[in-house]
Amino acid sequence: MIPLAEAQSFVLAACPPAEPVEVSFTEAFGLVLAADVIATETVPPFDNTAVDGYAVRAADVVDASTTPVRLEVVGEIAAGAGPGERILGAGEAIRIMTGAPIPPGADAVVMVEDTERIGDDAVLVSASVDPGSSVRPAGDDVVPGDVLFTAGALVTPAVLGVLATVNARVVSVHPKVSVAVLSTGDELVDDGRPLAPGEIRESNRRMLAAALSAAGCAVTDLGIVRDDEDELERVLRDAAASHDAVVTSGGVSMGDYDVVKAVLGRIAEMRWMQVAIKPAKPLAFGLLGGTPVFGLPGNPVSSLVSFEMFARPALRRMMGHQRLARPSVVAVADADLVRRPDGKTHLMRVTAFFGDDGRCHVAPVRAQGSHQLAATSTADAIAVVPDGDGVPAGADVAALLLLS
Ligand code: AMP
Ligand code: MG
């Protein structure tokens, strides 16, 4: 058996980041930037008001808090209008709306709550303001030359907003990775009909397709491929030729009908690994015509855990992500995490929650069998239980949070 970290490094090394492409910023959400984004515009582009109120000369209203000051209203500026030519004179005010440009001559804004309008032509100001008060200066957020994002940054909703703000209309990103997914097994049924003796319902491919989408990949579902070597060879060759990666489930262990093993062993450069983990010990990984192929085990929980530990980090690397693994915390075991020594790291599925002590706590889901997907589906973390006699309640254990 090989250690988990070694198997992970082996897989990652064969999955380098994909070549960057230029896309419209509108397409960039969820992708990773492949080049720095340098601002070429000023944000805000002009001095403007943060509040609805009156643009004034601060010097005119110095004593307004004690003795309200009457100013002549000489104009109005809405958001979207220009600042006008008129230079605000002594004793004058201009009605102004949030986001509108500060007119020349004015140096502060009194908010409307601190004023009382007197007819059409005058306003009574009852608060003093410092110069610059409620003024958002040009360049207060961004100035040309600012390095807004560096290569490797994820385009989040806020990043997308900034790209729009600074008019970065085309950005260089690592593209989505296209992944074909298929399951193998003559026992599998997915068309809703009653099961014949020996048949089971297919689950892995649906699960893996969803996990791939959640990881940001573009997924092609190739369905169930029968345990037939010729058919499987044809499907695998087509899939590898037209996708960035291929994920298969089933047929990689020691059974007589483990056709994935037979076919990939013949047509691809594969490494057959026995990883020192439970579940998901068998892993087939290699390149078919240069395309990474992940041969995940058929037991549903093993399939999911194998995806989490090997495929997801590798696909994230291909998409340019800097952080490949799930966020890891040191959690408190809320119940015994029971196991026996067997030379493997146990990846126990657990629920995670925050305790009154402010720490993350974990408790095992109701069953840990590699066929018990229903139990695993209630997990929101994977506890990494080292070889030995398990982790007693109250002790610390590392946990991978299945968040993002
Ligand atoms: P295999 O890896 O093909 O030997 O399969 C191991 C176990 O997982 C067997 O019990 C299979 O019936 C089951 N299995 C394999 N593929 C799937 C699948 N796509 N959906 C649900 N169960 C599966
Ligand atoms: Mg099988």
CSV table of C-alpha atoms and ligand atoms in Angstrom, one decimal:
chain,number,residue,atom,x,y,z
A,1,MET,CA,0.0,0.0,0.0
A,2,ILE,CA,1.2,3.5,-0.7
A,3,PRO,CA,0.6,6.5,1.6
A,4,LEU,CA,-2.3,8.8,0.8
A,5,ALA,CA,0.0,11.9,0.4
A,6,GLU,CA,2.2,10.0,-2.1
A,7,ALA,CA,-0.8,8.9,-4.2
A,8,GLN,CA,-2.1,12.4,-4.2
A,9,SER,CA,1.2,13.9,-5.3
A,10,PHE,CA,1.5,11.3,-8.1
A,11,VAL,CA,-2.0,12.3,-9.4
A,12,LEU,CA,-1.4,16.0,-9.1
A,13,ALA,CA,1.9,15.9,-10.9
A,14,ALA,CA,0.1,14.5,-14.0
A,15,CYS,CA,-2.6,17.3,-13.9
A,16,PRO,CA,-0.9,20.6,-14.7
A,17,PRO,CA,-3.0,23.8,-15.0
A,18,ALA,CA,-4.7,24.2,-18.3
A,19,GLU,CA,-3.5,26.9,-20.8
A,20,PRO,CA,-5.1,30.3,-20.1
A,21,VAL,CA,-7.8,31.7,-22.4
A,22,GLU,CA,-9.2,35.2,-22.7
A,23,VAL,CA,-12.9,35.5,-21.9
A,24,SER,CA,-15.4,38.2,-21.5
A,25,PHE,CA,-15.6,39.1,-17.8
A,26,THR,CA,-19.2,38.1,-17.9
A,27,GLU,CA,-18.0,34.5,-18.4
A,28,ALA,CA,-15.4,34.6,-15.7
A,29,PHE,CA,-17.4,33.9,-12.5
A,30,GLY,CA,-16.1,30.8,-10.7
A,31,LEU,CA,-12.9,30.7,-12.8
A,32,VAL,CA,-9.4,31.4,-11.7
A,33,LEU,CA,-7.5,34.4,-13.1
A,34,ALA,CA,-4.4,33.5,-15.1
A,35,ALA,CA,-2.9,37.0,-15.1
A,36,ASP,CA,-2.9,40.0,-12.8
A,37,VAL,CA,-5.7,42.6,-13.3
A,38,ILE,CA,-4.3,46.1,-13.3
A,39,ALA,CA,-6.7,49.0,-13.0
A,40,THR,CA,-6.8,51.4,-15.9
A,41,GLU,CA,-9.6,53.6,-14.6
A,42,THR,CA,-10.3,55.7,-11.5
A,43,VAL,CA,-13.0,54.6,-9.1
A,44,PRO,CA,-15.0,56.6,-8.2
A,45,PRO,CA,-14.3,58.5,-11.5
A,46,PHE,CA,-15.2,61.9,-10.0
A,47,ASP,CA,-15.7,63.5,-6.6
A,48,ASN,CA,-19.3,62.7,-5.7
A,49,THR,CA,-21.7,62.9,-2.8
A,50,ALA,CA,-22.3,60.0,-0.4
A,51,VAL,CA,-25.7,61.3,0.7
A,52,ASP,CA,-28.7,63.2,-0.5
A,53,GLY,CA,-28.4,66.8,0.6
A,54,TYR,CA,-27.0,70.2,-0.2
A,55,ALA,CA,-23.5,70.9,-1.7
A,56,VAL,CA,-22.1,73.8,0.3
A,57,ARG,CA,-18.9,75.6,1.2
A,58,ALA,CA,-18.0,74.3,4.6
A,59,ALA,CA,-16.8,77.8,5.6
A,60,ASP,CA,-20.4,79.1,5.2
A,61,VAL,CA,-21.9,76.7,7.8
A,62,VAL,CA,-19.2,76.7,10.5
A,63,ASP,CA,-21.7,78.0,13.1
A,64,ALA,CA,-24.8,76.3,11.8
A,65,SER,CA,-25.1,73.9,14.7
A,66,THR,CA,-25.7,76.8,17.1
A,67,THR,CA,-27.3,79.3,14.7
A,68,PRO,CA,-28.9,77.7,11.6
A,69,VAL,CA,-27.6,79.4,8.4
A,70,ARG,CA,-29.8,80.3,5.4
A,71,LEU,CA,-28.3,79.6,2.0
A,72,GLU,CA,-29.6,80.4,-1.4
A,73,VAL,CA,-30.4,77.3,-3.5
A,74,VAL,CA,-29.0,77.9,-6.9
A,75,GLY,CA,-29.5,74.5,-8.6
A,76,GLU,CA,-30.0,70.8,-8.4
A,77,ILE,CA,-27.8,67.9,-9.5
A,78,ALA,CA,-29.1,64.4,-9.9
A,79,ALA,CA,-27.0,61.2,-10.2
A,80,GLY,CA,-26.0,60.9,-13.8
A,81,ALA,CA,-25.9,64.6,-14.4
A,82,GLY,CA,-22.7,66.6,-14.9
A,83,PRO,CA,-21.4,68.9,-12.2
A,84,GLY,CA,-22.4,72.0,-14.1
A,85,GLU,CA,-20.3,75.0,-15.0
A,86,ARG,CA,-21.5,77.3,-12.2
A,87,ILE,CA,-19.0,77.8,-9.4
A,88,LEU,CA,-20.8,77.8,-6.0
A,89,GLY,CA,-20.4,81.2,-4.4
A,90,ALA,CA,-20.5,82.3,-0.8
A,91,GLY,CA,-23.9,81.9,0.8
A,92,GLU,CA,-25.1,79.4,-1.9
A,93,ALA,CA,-26.1,75.7,-1.9
A,94,ILE,CA,-27.0,73.2,-4.6
A,95,ARG,CA,-29.5,70.4,-4.0
A,96,ILE,CA,-27.6,67.2,-4.7
A,97,MET,CA,-28.5,63.5,-4.8
A,98,THR,CA,-26.4,60.5,-3.8
A,99,GLY,CA,-23.8,59.7,-6.4
A,100,ALA,CA,-24.0,63.1,-8.2
A,101,PRO,CA,-20.8,65.0,-8.9
A,102,ILE,CA,-19.8,67.7,-6.4
A,103,PRO,CA,-20.2,71.1,-8.2
A,104,PRO,CA,-17.1,73.3,-8.5
A,105,GLY,CA,-16.8,75.7,-5.6
A,106,ALA,CA,-18.5,73.3,-3.1
A,107,ASP,CA,-16.3,71.3,-0.7
A,108,ALA,CA,-18.8,69.4,1.5
A,109,VAL,CA,-22.3,68.1,1.5
A,110,VAL,CA,-24.9,68.7,4.3
A,111,MET,CA,-27.3,65.8,4.5
A,112,VAL,CA,-30.9,66.5,3.8
A,113,GLU,CA,-31.9,65.5,7.4
A,114,ASP,CA,-29.9,68.5,8.7
A,115,THR,CA,-31.7,71.0,6.5
A,116,GLU,CA,-35.1,72.6,6.1
A,117,ARG,CA,-36.2,73.9,2.7
A,118,ILE,CA,-37.6,77.4,2.7
A,119,GLY,CA,-39.6,77.8,-0.5
A,120,ASP,CA,-38.0,77.2,-3.9
A,121,ASP,CA,-35.0,79.4,-3.4
A,122,ALA,CA,-33.5,78.8,0.1
A,123,VAL,CA,-32.5,76.2,2.6
A,124,LEU,CA,-31.9,76.5,6.3
A,125,VAL,CA,-28.8,74.4,7.4
A,126,SER,CA,-28.7,73.3,11.0
A,127,ALA,CA,-25.4,71.4,11.1
A,128,SER,CA,-21.9,72.4,10.5
A,129,VAL,CA,-19.7,70.1,8.2
A,130,ASP,CA,-16.0,69.8,7.8
A,131,PRO,CA,-14.5,70.3,4.4
A,132,GLY,CA,-14.7,66.9,2.6
A,133,SER,CA,-17.7,65.8,4.7
A,134,SER,CA,-19.9,63.3,2.7
A,135,VAL,CA,-17.7,63.7,-0.3
A,136,ARG,CA,-16.4,60.5,-1.9
A,137,PRO,CA,-13.2,61.7,-3.7
A,138,ALA,CA,-12.2,60.4,-7.1
A,139,GLY,CA,-9.9,57.4,-6.8
A,140,ASP,CA,-11.0,56.7,-3.3
A,141,ASP,CA,-11.3,53.0,-4.1
A,142,VAL,CA,-9.1,52.4,-7.2
A,143,VAL,CA,-6.6,54.4,-9.1
A,144,PRO,CA,-5.0,53.5,-12.4
A,145,GLY,CA,-2.0,51.1,-11.9
A,146,ASP,CA,-3.5,49.4,-8.8
A,147,VAL,CA,-2.9,45.7,-8.9
A,148,LEU,CA,-6.5,44.6,-8.2
A,149,PHE,CA,-6.1,40.9,-8.4
A,150,THR,CA,-3.1,38.7,-9.0
A,151,ALA,CA,-3.0,35.5,-11.1
A,152,GLY,CA,-4.5,32.6,-9.1
A,153,ALA,CA,-7.3,34.7,-7.7
A,154,LEU,CA,-10.8,33.1,-7.9
A,155,VAL,CA,-13.5,35.2,-9.6
A,156,THR,CA,-16.0,35.5,-6.8
A,157,PRO,CA,-19.2,37.6,-7.1
A,158,ALA,CA,-17.4,40.6,-5.6
A,159,VAL,CA,-14.4,40.2,-7.9
A,160,LEU,CA,-16.8,40.1,-10.9
A,161,GLY,CA,-18.3,43.3,-9.6
A,162,VAL,CA,-14.9,45.0,-9.5
A,163,LEU,CA,-14.0,43.8,-13.0
A,164,ALA,CA,-17.2,45.5,-14.2
A,165,THR,CA,-16.4,48.6,-12.1
A,166,VAL,CA,-13.0,49.1,-13.7
A,167,ASN,CA,-14.1,48.1,-17.2
A,168,ALA,CA,-11.9,45.0,-17.3
A,169,ARG,CA,-14.0,43.6,-20.1
A,170,VAL,CA,-11.7,40.8,-21.2
A,171,VAL,CA,-9.7,38.7,-18.6
A,172,SER,CA,-7.3,35.8,-18.8
A,173,VAL,CA,-8.5,32.8,-17.0
A,174,HIS,CA,-7.9,29.1,-16.7
A,175,PRO,CA,-10.8,27.5,-18.5
A,176,LYS,CA,-13.3,25.1,-17.0
A,177,VAL,CA,-12.1,21.6,-17.4
A,178,SER,CA,-14.3,19.3,-19.5
A,179,VAL,CA,-14.8,15.9,-17.9
A,180,ALA,CA,-16.5,12.8,-19.2
A,181,VAL,CA,-18.0,10.5,-16.6
A,182,LEU,CA,-19.2,6.9,-17.0
A,183,SER,CA,-20.1,4.0,-14.8
A,184,THR,CA,-19.5,0.3,-15.6
A,185,GLY,CA,-21.3,-2.8,-14.4
A,186,ASP,CA,-23.8,-5.2,-15.9
A,187,GLU,CA,-25.8,-5.0,-12.6
A,188,LEU,CA,-26.6,-1.3,-13.0
A,189,VAL,CA,-30.0,0.0,-13.9
A,190,ASP,CA,-30.9,3.6,-14.2
A,191,ASP,CA,-34.1,3.8,-16.3
A,192,GLY,CA,-36.6,3.4,-13.4
A,193,ARG,CA,-37.8,-0.1,-14.2
A,194,PRO,CA,-38.3,-2.7,-11.5
A,195,LEU,CA,-35.0,-4.5,-10.7
A,196,ALA,CA,-34.5,-8.0,-11.9
A,197,PRO,CA,-32.7,-10.4,-9.6
A,198,GLY,CA,-29.0,-9.3,-9.1
A,199,GLU,CA,-29.6,-5.8,-10.4
A,200,ILE,CA,-29.1,-2.6,-8.4
A,201,ARG,CA,-29.8,1.0,-9.2
A,202,GLU,CA,-26.9,3.1,-10.6
A,203,SER,CA,-25.9,5.9,-8.3
A,204,ASN,CA,-22.2,6.8,-8.7
A,205,ARG,CA,-22.4,8.4,-12.1
A,206,ARG,CA,-25.1,10.8,-11.0
A,207,MET,CA,-23.2,11.5,-7.8
A,208,LEU,CA,-19.9,12.1,-9.6
A,209,ALA,CA,-21.5,14.2,-12.3
A,210,ALA,CA,-23.0,16.4,-9.6
A,211,ALA,CA,-19.6,16.5,-7.7
A,212,LEU,CA,-17.9,17.5,-10.9
A,213,SER,CA,-20.3,20.3,-11.6
A,214,ALA,CA,-20.0,21.5,-8.0
A,215,ALA,CA,-16.2,21.5,-8.5
A,216,GLY,CA,-16.7,23.8,-11.5
A,217,CYS,CA,-16.1,21.3,-14.3
A,218,ALA,CA,-18.1,21.0,-17.5
A,219,VAL,CA,-19.5,17.5,-17.4
A,220,THR,CA,-20.5,15.0,-20.1
A,221,ASP,CA,-22.5,12.1,-18.9
A,222,LEU,CA,-21.6,9.0,-20.9
A,223,GLY,CA,-24.0,6.8,-19.1
A,224,ILE,CA,-23.6,3.2,-18.1
A,225,VAL,CA,-21.1,1.1,-20.1
A,226,ARG,CA,-21.7,-2.7,-20.0
A,227,ASP,CA,-18.9,-4.9,-18.8
A,228,ASP,CA,-17.7,-5.4,-22.4
A,229,GLU,CA,-14.1,-4.7,-23.3
A,230,ASP,CA,-14.7,-3.6,-26.9
A,231,GLU,CA,-17.5,-1.3,-26.1
A,232,LEU,CA,-15.6,0.2,-23.1
A,233,GLU,CA,-12.4,0.7,-25.2
A,234,ARG,CA,-14.4,2.6,-27.9
A,235,VAL,CA,-16.1,4.8,-25.3
A,236,LEU,CA,-12.9,5.5,-23.3
A,237,ARG,CA,-10.9,6.4,-26.4
A,238,ASP,CA,-13.6,8.8,-27.7
A,239,ALA,CA,-14.0,10.3,-24.2
A,240,ALA,CA,-10.3,10.9,-23.7
A,241,ALA,CA,-9.9,12.4,-27.2
A,242,SER,CA,-12.7,14.9,-26.7
A,243,HIS,CA,-12.3,15.9,-23.0
A,244,ASP,CA,-9.7,17.2,-20.6
A,245,ALA,CA,-10.2,14.3,-18.2
A,246,VAL,CA,-12.3,11.1,-17.8
A,247,VAL,CA,-13.8,9.7,-14.6
A,248,THR,CA,-15.0,6.1,-14.4
A,249,SER,CA,-16.6,4.2,-11.6
A,250,GLY,CA,-16.3,0.5,-11.0
A,251,GLY,CA,-14.3,-2.3,-12.4
A,252,VAL,CA,-10.9,-1.4,-11.0
A,253,SER,CA,-10.5,-4.0,-8.3
A,254,MET,CA,-9.6,-7.7,-8.4
A,255,GLY,CA,-12.8,-9.2,-9.8
A,256,ASP,CA,-13.0,-11.3,-13.0
A,257,TYR,CA,-15.2,-8.8,-14.7
A,258,ASP,CA,-13.2,-5.7,-13.8
A,259,VAL,CA,-13.1,-4.6,-17.4
A,260,VAL,CA,-12.0,-1.0,-16.7
A,261,LYS,CA,-8.8,-2.5,-15.4
A,262,ALA,CA,-8.4,-4.8,-18.3
A,263,VAL,CA,-9.0,-2.1,-21.0
A,264,LEU,CA,-7.1,0.8,-19.4
A,265,GLY,CA,-4.3,-1.6,-18.7
A,266,ARG,CA,-4.0,-2.3,-22.4
A,267,ILE,CA,-4.7,1.2,-24.0
A,268,ALA,CA,-3.5,3.7,-21.4
A,269,GLU,CA,-0.4,4.4,-19.2
A,270,MET,CA,-2.0,3.5,-15.9
A,271,ARG,CA,-0.8,3.1,-12.4
A,272,TRP,CA,-2.8,0.7,-10.2
A,273,MET,CA,-2.6,1.9,-6.7
A,274,GLN,CA,-3.5,0.4,-3.4
A,275,VAL,CA,-3.7,3.5,-1.3
A,276,ALA,CA,-3.4,3.1,2.5
A,277,ILE,CA,-6.8,4.6,3.2
A,278,LYS,CA,-10.2,3.2,4.1
A,279,PRO,CA,-12.5,3.5,2.2
A,280,ALA,CA,-11.3,3.9,-1.4
A,281,LYS,CA,-8.2,1.7,-1.3
A,282,PRO,CA,-8.0,0.8,-5.0
A,283,LEU,CA,-7.2,3.7,-7.4
A,284,ALA,CA,-6.5,3.5,-11.0
A,285,PHE,CA,-5.0,6.7,-12.4
A,286,GLY,CA,-3.1,7.4,-15.6
A,287,LEU,CA,-3.1,9.0,-19.0
A,288,LEU,CA,-4.9,7.9,-22.1
A,289,GLY,CA,-3.5,9.8,-25.1
A,290,GLY,CA,-2.3,12.4,-22.6
A,291,THR,CA,-5.7,12.8,-21.0
A,292,PRO,CA,-5.9,12.1,-17.2
A,293,VAL,CA,-8.2,9.1,-16.4
A,294,PHE,CA,-9.5,8.6,-12.9
A,295,GLY,CA,-10.6,5.0,-12.4
A,296,LEU,CA,-12.6,5.3,-9.2
A,297,PRO,CA,-13.8,2.3,-7.2
A,298,GLY,CA,-17.4,1.1,-7.6
A,299,ASN,CA,-18.6,1.0,-4.1
A,300,PRO,CA,-20.5,4.3,-3.8
A,301,VAL,CA,-18.8,5.6,-0.7
A,302,SER,CA,-15.4,4.6,-2.0
A,303,SER,CA,-16.2,6.3,-5.2
A,304,LEU,CA,-17.1,9.6,-3.5
A,305,VAL,CA,-14.2,9.5,-1.1
A,306,SER,CA,-11.8,8.7,-3.9
A,307,PHE,CA,-13.2,11.6,-5.9
A,308,GLU,CA,-12.7,13.9,-2.9
A,309,MET,CA,-9.1,12.8,-2.2
A,310,PHE,CA,-7.7,12.5,-5.8
A,311,ALA,CA,-10.0,13.7,-8.6
A,312,ARG,CA,-11.2,17.0,-7.1
A,313,PRO,CA,-7.8,18.4,-6.1
A,314,ALA,CA,-6.3,17.4,-9.5
A,315,LEU,CA,-9.2,18.9,-11.5
A,316,ARG,CA,-8.9,22.1,-9.3
A,317,ARG,CA,-5.2,22.2,-10.2
A,318,MET,CA,-6.0,22.0,-13.9
A,319,MET,CA,-8.4,24.9,-13.4
A,320,GLY,CA,-5.7,27.0,-11.8
A,321,HIS,CA,-6.8,26.9,-8.2
A,322,GLN,CA,-4.2,27.7,-5.6
A,323,ARG,CA,-6.0,25.8,-2.8
A,324,LEU,CA,-6.6,22.3,-3.9
A,325,ALA,CA,-7.8,20.5,-0.8
A,326,ARG,CA,-10.9,21.1,1.2
A,327,PRO,CA,-10.4,23.4,4.2
A,328,SER,CA,-9.0,21.4,7.1
A,329,VAL,CA,-9.6,22.1,10.8
A,330,VAL,CA,-8.6,20.5,14.0
A,331,ALA,CA,-12.0,19.4,15.5
A,332,VAL,CA,-13.1,17.9,18.7
A,333,ALA,CA,-14.4,14.3,18.4
A,334,ASP,CA,-17.9,14.4,20.0
A,335,ALA,CA,-18.1,10.6,20.1
A,336,ASP,CA,-15.5,7.8,19.9
A,337,LEU,CA,-14.1,7.4,16.3
A,338,VAL,CA,-13.7,3.7,16.5
A,339,ARG,CA,-11.3,1.7,14.4
A,340,ARG,CA,-8.6,-1.0,14.7
A,341,PRO,CA,-4.9,-0.8,13.5
A,342,ASP,CA,-4.7,-1.9,9.8
A,343,GLY,CA,-1.9,0.2,8.3
A,344,LYS,CA,-4.5,2.6,6.8
A,345,THR,CA,-5.7,6.1,7.4
A,346,HIS,CA,-9.4,6.0,7.9
A,347,LEU,CA,-11.4,8.7,6.3
A,348,MET,CA,-14.5,8.6,8.4
A,349,ARG,CA,-17.6,10.5,7.3
A,350,VAL,CA,-18.8,12.8,10.1
A,351,THR,CA,-21.2,15.6,10.8
A,352,ALA,CA,-19.5,18.8,11.8
A,353,PHE,CA,-20.9,21.6,13.9
A,354,PHE,CA,-19.7,24.4,16.1
A,355,GLY,CA,-19.9,23.8,19.9
A,356,ASP,CA,-20.5,26.3,22.7
A,357,ASP,CA,-16.7,26.4,23.1
A,358,GLY,CA,-16.5,28.0,19.6
A,359,ARG,CA,-14.7,24.9,18.2
A,360,CYS,CA,-15.6,22.6,15.4
A,361,HIS,CA,-16.9,19.3,16.7
A,362,VAL,CA,-17.5,16.1,14.7
A,363,ALA,CA,-19.5,13.0,15.2
A,364,PRO,CA,-19.5,9.9,13.0
A,365,VAL,CA,-22.5,9.4,10.7
A,366,ARG,CA,-24.7,6.4,11.5
A,367,ALA,CA,-22.8,3.8,9.4
A,368,GLN,CA,-19.3,3.7,7.8
A,369,GLY,CA,-19.7,0.9,5.3
A,370,SER,CA,-18.4,1.6,1.8
A,371,HIS,CA,-21.8,0.6,0.3
A,372,GLN,CA,-23.8,2.7,2.8
A,373,LEU,CA,-24.2,5.9,0.7
A,374,ALA,CA,-27.3,6.9,2.5
A,375,ALA,CA,-25.4,7.2,5.8
A,376,THR,CA,-22.5,9.0,4.1
A,377,SER,CA,-24.9,11.5,2.4
A,378,THR,CA,-25.5,13.0,5.9
A,379,ALA,CA,-21.8,13.9,6.3
A,380,ASP,CA,-20.5,17.3,6.0
A,381,ALA,CA,-16.9,16.5,6.8
A,382,ILE,CA,-14.3,13.7,6.6
A,383,ALA,CA,-12.4,13.0,9.8
A,384,VAL,CA,-8.8,11.9,9.1
A,385,VAL,CA,-8.3,9.1,11.7
A,386,PRO,CA,-4.7,7.9,11.7
A,387,ASP,CA,-3.7,4.3,12.0
A,388,GLY,CA,-4.2,2.9,15.5
A,389,ASP,CA,-7.1,2.4,17.9
A,390,GLY,CA,-9.2,5.4,16.9
A,391,VAL,CA,-9.8,8.8,18.5
A,392,PRO,CA,-11.7,8.8,21.8
A,393,ALA,CA,-14.5,11.3,22.5
A,394,GLY,CA,-13.1,14.6,23.6
A,395,ALA,CA,-9.8,14.3,21.7
A,396,ASP,CA,-8.7,16.3,18.7
A,397,VAL,CA,-9.0,15.0,15.1
A,398,ALA,CA,-8.2,16.6,11.8
A,399,ALA,CA,-11.3,17.1,9.6
A,400,LEU,CA,-11.8,18.1,6.0
A,401,LEU,CA,-14.9,20.3,5.7
A,402,LEU,CA,-16.9,19.5,2.6
A,403,LEU,CA,-17.8,23.2,2.0
A,404,SER,CA,-15.8,24.6,-0.8
B,1,AMP,P1,-16.8,-2.9,-8.8
B,1,AMP,O1,-15.8,-1.9,-8.4
B,1,AMP,O2,-17.3,-2.8,-10.2
B,1,AMP,O3,-16.3,-4.3,-8.4
B,1,AMP,O4,-18.1,-2.6,-7.8
B,1,AMP,C1,-18.0,-2.7,-6.4
B,1,AMP,C2,-19.4,-2.6,-5.8
B,1,AMP,O5,-19.9,-1.3,-6.2
B,1,AMP,C3,-20.4,-3.6,-6.4
B,1,AMP,O6,-21.2,-4.0,-5.3
B,1,AMP,C4,-21.1,-2.9,-7.4
B,1,AMP,O7,-22.4,-3.4,-7.7
B,1,AMP,C5,-21.2,-1.5,-6.9
B,1,AMP,N1,-21.2,-0.5,-7.9
B,1,AMP,C6,-20.4,-0.4,-8.9
B,1,AMP,N2,-20.7,0.7,-9.7
B,1,AMP,C7,-21.8,1.2,-9.2
B,1,AMP,C8,-22.6,2.3,-9.5
B,1,AMP,N3,-22.3,3.1,-10.6
B,1,AMP,N4,-23.7,2.7,-8.8
B,1,AMP,C9,-23.9,1.9,-7.7
B,1,AMP,N5,-23.2,0.9,-7.3
B,1,AMP,C10,-22.1,0.5,-8.0
B,2,MG,MG,-18.2,-3.9,-11.5
